[in-house]
Every structure is written in structure tokens, then in C-alpha cells.
mmCIF file of C-alpha atoms in Angstrom:
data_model
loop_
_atom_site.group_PDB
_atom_site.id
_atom_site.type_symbol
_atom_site.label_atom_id
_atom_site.label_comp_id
_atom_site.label_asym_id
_atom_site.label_seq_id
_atom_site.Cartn_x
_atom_site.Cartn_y
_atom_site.Cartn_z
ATOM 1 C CA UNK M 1 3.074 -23.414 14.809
ATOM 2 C CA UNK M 2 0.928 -21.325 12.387
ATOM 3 C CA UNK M 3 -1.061 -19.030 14.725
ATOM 4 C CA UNK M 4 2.865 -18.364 16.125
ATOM 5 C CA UNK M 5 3.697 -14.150 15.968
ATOM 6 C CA UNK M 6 1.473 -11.339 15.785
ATOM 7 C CA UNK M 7 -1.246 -10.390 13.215
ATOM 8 C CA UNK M 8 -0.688 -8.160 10.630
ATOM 9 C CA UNK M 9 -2.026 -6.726 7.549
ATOM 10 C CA UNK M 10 1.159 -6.038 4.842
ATOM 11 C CA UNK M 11 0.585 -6.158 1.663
ATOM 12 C CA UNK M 12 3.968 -7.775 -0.276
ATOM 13 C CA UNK M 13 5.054 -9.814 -3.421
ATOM 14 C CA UNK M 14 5.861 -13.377 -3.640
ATOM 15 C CA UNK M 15 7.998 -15.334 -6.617
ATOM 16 C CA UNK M 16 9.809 -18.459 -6.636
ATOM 17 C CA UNK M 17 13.252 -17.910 -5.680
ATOM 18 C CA UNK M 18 15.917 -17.349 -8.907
ATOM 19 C CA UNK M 19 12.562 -17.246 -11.001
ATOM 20 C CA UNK M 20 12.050 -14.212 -13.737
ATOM 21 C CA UNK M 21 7.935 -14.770 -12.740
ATOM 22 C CA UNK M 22 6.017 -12.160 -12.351
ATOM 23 C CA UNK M 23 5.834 -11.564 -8.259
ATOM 24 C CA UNK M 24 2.388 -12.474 -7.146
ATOM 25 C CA UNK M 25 0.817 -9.578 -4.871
ATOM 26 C CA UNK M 26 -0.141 -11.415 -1.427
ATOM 27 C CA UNK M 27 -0.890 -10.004 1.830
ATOM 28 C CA UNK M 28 1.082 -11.404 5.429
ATOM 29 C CA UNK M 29 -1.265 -11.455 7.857
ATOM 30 C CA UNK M 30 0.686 -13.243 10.726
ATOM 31 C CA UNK M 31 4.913 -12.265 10.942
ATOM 32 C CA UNK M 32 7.263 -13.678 13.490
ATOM 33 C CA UNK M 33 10.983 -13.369 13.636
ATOM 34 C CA UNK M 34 11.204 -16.818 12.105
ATOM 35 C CA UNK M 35 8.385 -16.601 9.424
ATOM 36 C CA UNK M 36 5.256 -15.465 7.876
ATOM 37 C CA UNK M 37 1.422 -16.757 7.171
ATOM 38 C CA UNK M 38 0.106 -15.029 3.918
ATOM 39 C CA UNK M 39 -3.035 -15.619 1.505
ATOM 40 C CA UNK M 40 -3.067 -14.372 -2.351
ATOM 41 C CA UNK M 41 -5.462 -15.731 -5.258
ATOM 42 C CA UNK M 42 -5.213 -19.285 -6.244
ATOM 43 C CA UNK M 43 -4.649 -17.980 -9.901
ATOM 44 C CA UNK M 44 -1.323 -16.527 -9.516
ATOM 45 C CA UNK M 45 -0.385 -18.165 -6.251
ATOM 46 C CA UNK M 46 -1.232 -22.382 -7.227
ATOM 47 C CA UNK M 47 0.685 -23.116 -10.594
ATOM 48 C CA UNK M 48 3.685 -23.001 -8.861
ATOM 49 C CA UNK M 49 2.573 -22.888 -4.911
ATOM 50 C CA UNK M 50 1.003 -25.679 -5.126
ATOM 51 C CA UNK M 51 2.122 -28.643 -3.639
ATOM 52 C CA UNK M 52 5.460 -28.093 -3.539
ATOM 53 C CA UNK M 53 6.605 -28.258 0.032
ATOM 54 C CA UNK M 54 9.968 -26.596 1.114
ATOM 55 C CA UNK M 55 10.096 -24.708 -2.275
ATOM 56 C CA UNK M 56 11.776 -21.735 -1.786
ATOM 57 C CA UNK M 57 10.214 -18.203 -2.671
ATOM 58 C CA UNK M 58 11.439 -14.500 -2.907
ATOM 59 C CA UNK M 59 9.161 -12.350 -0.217
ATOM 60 C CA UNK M 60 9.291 -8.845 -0.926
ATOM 61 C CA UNK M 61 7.802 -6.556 2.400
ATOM 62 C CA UNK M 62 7.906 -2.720 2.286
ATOM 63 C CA UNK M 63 10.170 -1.203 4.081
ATOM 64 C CA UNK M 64 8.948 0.874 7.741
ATOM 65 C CA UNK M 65 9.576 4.183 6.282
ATOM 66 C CA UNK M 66 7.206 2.896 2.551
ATOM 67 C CA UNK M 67 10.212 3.605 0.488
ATOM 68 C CA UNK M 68 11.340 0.184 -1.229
ATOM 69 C CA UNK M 69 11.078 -3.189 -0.386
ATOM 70 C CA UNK M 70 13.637 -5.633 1.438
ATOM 71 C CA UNK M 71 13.605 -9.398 0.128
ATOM 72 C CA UNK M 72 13.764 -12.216 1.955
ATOM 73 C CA UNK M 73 13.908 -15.945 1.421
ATOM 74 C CA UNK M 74 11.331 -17.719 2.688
ATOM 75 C CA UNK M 75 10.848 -21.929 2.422
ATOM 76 C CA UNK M 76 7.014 -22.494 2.142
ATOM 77 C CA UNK M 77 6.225 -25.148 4.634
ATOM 78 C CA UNK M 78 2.206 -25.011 3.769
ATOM 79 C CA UNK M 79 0.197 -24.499 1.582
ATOM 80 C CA UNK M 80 -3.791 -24.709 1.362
ATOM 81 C CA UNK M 81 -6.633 -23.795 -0.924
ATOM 82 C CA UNK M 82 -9.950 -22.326 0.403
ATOM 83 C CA UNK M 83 -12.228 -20.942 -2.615
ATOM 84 C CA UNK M 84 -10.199 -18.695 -4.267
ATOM 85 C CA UNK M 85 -7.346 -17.933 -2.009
ATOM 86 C CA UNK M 86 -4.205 -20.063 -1.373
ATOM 87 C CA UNK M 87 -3.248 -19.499 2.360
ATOM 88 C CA UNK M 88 0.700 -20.744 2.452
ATOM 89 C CA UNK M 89 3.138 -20.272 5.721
ATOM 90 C CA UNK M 90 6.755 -19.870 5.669
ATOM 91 C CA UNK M 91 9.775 -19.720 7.501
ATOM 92 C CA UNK M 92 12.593 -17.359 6.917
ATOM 93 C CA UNK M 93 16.109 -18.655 5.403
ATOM 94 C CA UNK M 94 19.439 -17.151 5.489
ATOM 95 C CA UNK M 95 18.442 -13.444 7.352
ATOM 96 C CA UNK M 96 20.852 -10.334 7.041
ATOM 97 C CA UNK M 97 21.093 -7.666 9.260
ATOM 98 C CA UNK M 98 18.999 -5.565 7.309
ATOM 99 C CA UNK M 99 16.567 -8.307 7.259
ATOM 100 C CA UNK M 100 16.479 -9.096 10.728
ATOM 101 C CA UNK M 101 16.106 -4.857 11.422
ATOM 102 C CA UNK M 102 13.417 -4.467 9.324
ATOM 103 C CA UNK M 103 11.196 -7.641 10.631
ATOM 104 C CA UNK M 104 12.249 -5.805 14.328
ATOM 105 C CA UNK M 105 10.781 -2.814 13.381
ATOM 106 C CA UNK M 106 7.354 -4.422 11.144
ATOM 107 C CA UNK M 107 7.082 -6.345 14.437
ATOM 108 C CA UNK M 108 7.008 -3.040 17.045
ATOM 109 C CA UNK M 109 4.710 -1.564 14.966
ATOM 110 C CA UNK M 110 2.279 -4.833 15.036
ATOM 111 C CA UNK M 111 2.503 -4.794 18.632
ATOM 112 C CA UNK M 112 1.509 -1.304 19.457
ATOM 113 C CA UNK M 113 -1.402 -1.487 16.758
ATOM 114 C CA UNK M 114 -2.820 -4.811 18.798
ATOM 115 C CA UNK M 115 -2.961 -2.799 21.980
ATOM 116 C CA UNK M 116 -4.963 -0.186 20.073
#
């Protein structure tokens, strides 16, 4: 379900999988375990975003400590324009450990910011 996890403000990168594209800068704004919800500009985002269901992208988040980034793979499930942003949602393929740590840990820190 889309509005599933906890909202967020990350800022992160998003390619298509095995691509040499330039990663498009987007920003998550819902994270569960299982996936993300995220909206960038239509420009970078649509040529290859666009209507291509179940592609498979390259999410890059920042690490807890903001040294580095972990990647993930994430199959896009939606995607949908509104002006000049592409809002797309995701679910997350094939975690690691590491993976699976940091999304613990982004997570935690979501949860105790929503309290306030």
C-alpha cells in the first residue's frame, strides 16, 4: 500500500539498475522495510521512469552516520506525474545485511522524529 511505513525526508540518488546514467537526485519521503515512496523532477526522473513498470533502479540512501551511501535495488511498482515532479514507489529486491541494518537504523530515527 503506498501510505505503508513512516514519513521521511532523505535526500538520495536514483539510476536504472546496470545503467552508466547519471543518478537522478530524488528525495524518499515514505521508507518501510519492504520499500520506498520518492518524488524527483520529471526532467531527469520521466525519460526512463516513465512507464516502465517493474523496471529495476539503483537507490542510493546515505548512510546513519552521513559518511557514504549504501545501494539498494529497488523494482518501481508506480510511477505518476504531477506538474513537474514524478512521484514513483518501490519495493526493495534482493536485501543484504548491511542493507537490511541500515533501513533498521533510517527507520528508528523516523520514528523518534514523528513523536517529536
Amino acid at each position: 500500500p503506498p501510505d505503508a511505513g513512516v514519513a521521511v525526508s532523505c535526500p538520495a540518488h536514483l539510476r536504472p539498475l546496470g545503467s552508466q546514467v547519471m543518478p537522478a537526485p530524488v528525495r524518499v519521503h515514505r521508507l518501510s522495510p519492504y520499500g520506498v515512496q520518492l518524488v524527483g523532477q520529471c526532467g531527469t526522473l520521466c525519460p526512463w521512469l516513465e512507464g516502465t513498470d517493474g523496471a529495476l533502479c539503483e537507490l542510493a540512501l546515505p548512510m546513519a552516520d552521513g559518511r557514504g551511501w549504501t545501494l539498494f535495488a529497488l523494482r518501481v511498482e508506480s510511477a505518476r506525474r504531477e506538474d513537474d515532479e514524478l512521484f514513483a514507489g518501490g519495493a526493495f529486491v534482493r536485501q543484504g545485511e548491511r542493507q537490511r541494518d541500515l533501513l533498521a537504523r533510517l527507520l528508528d530515527a523516523a520514528a523518534v522524529n514523528e513523536k517529536g
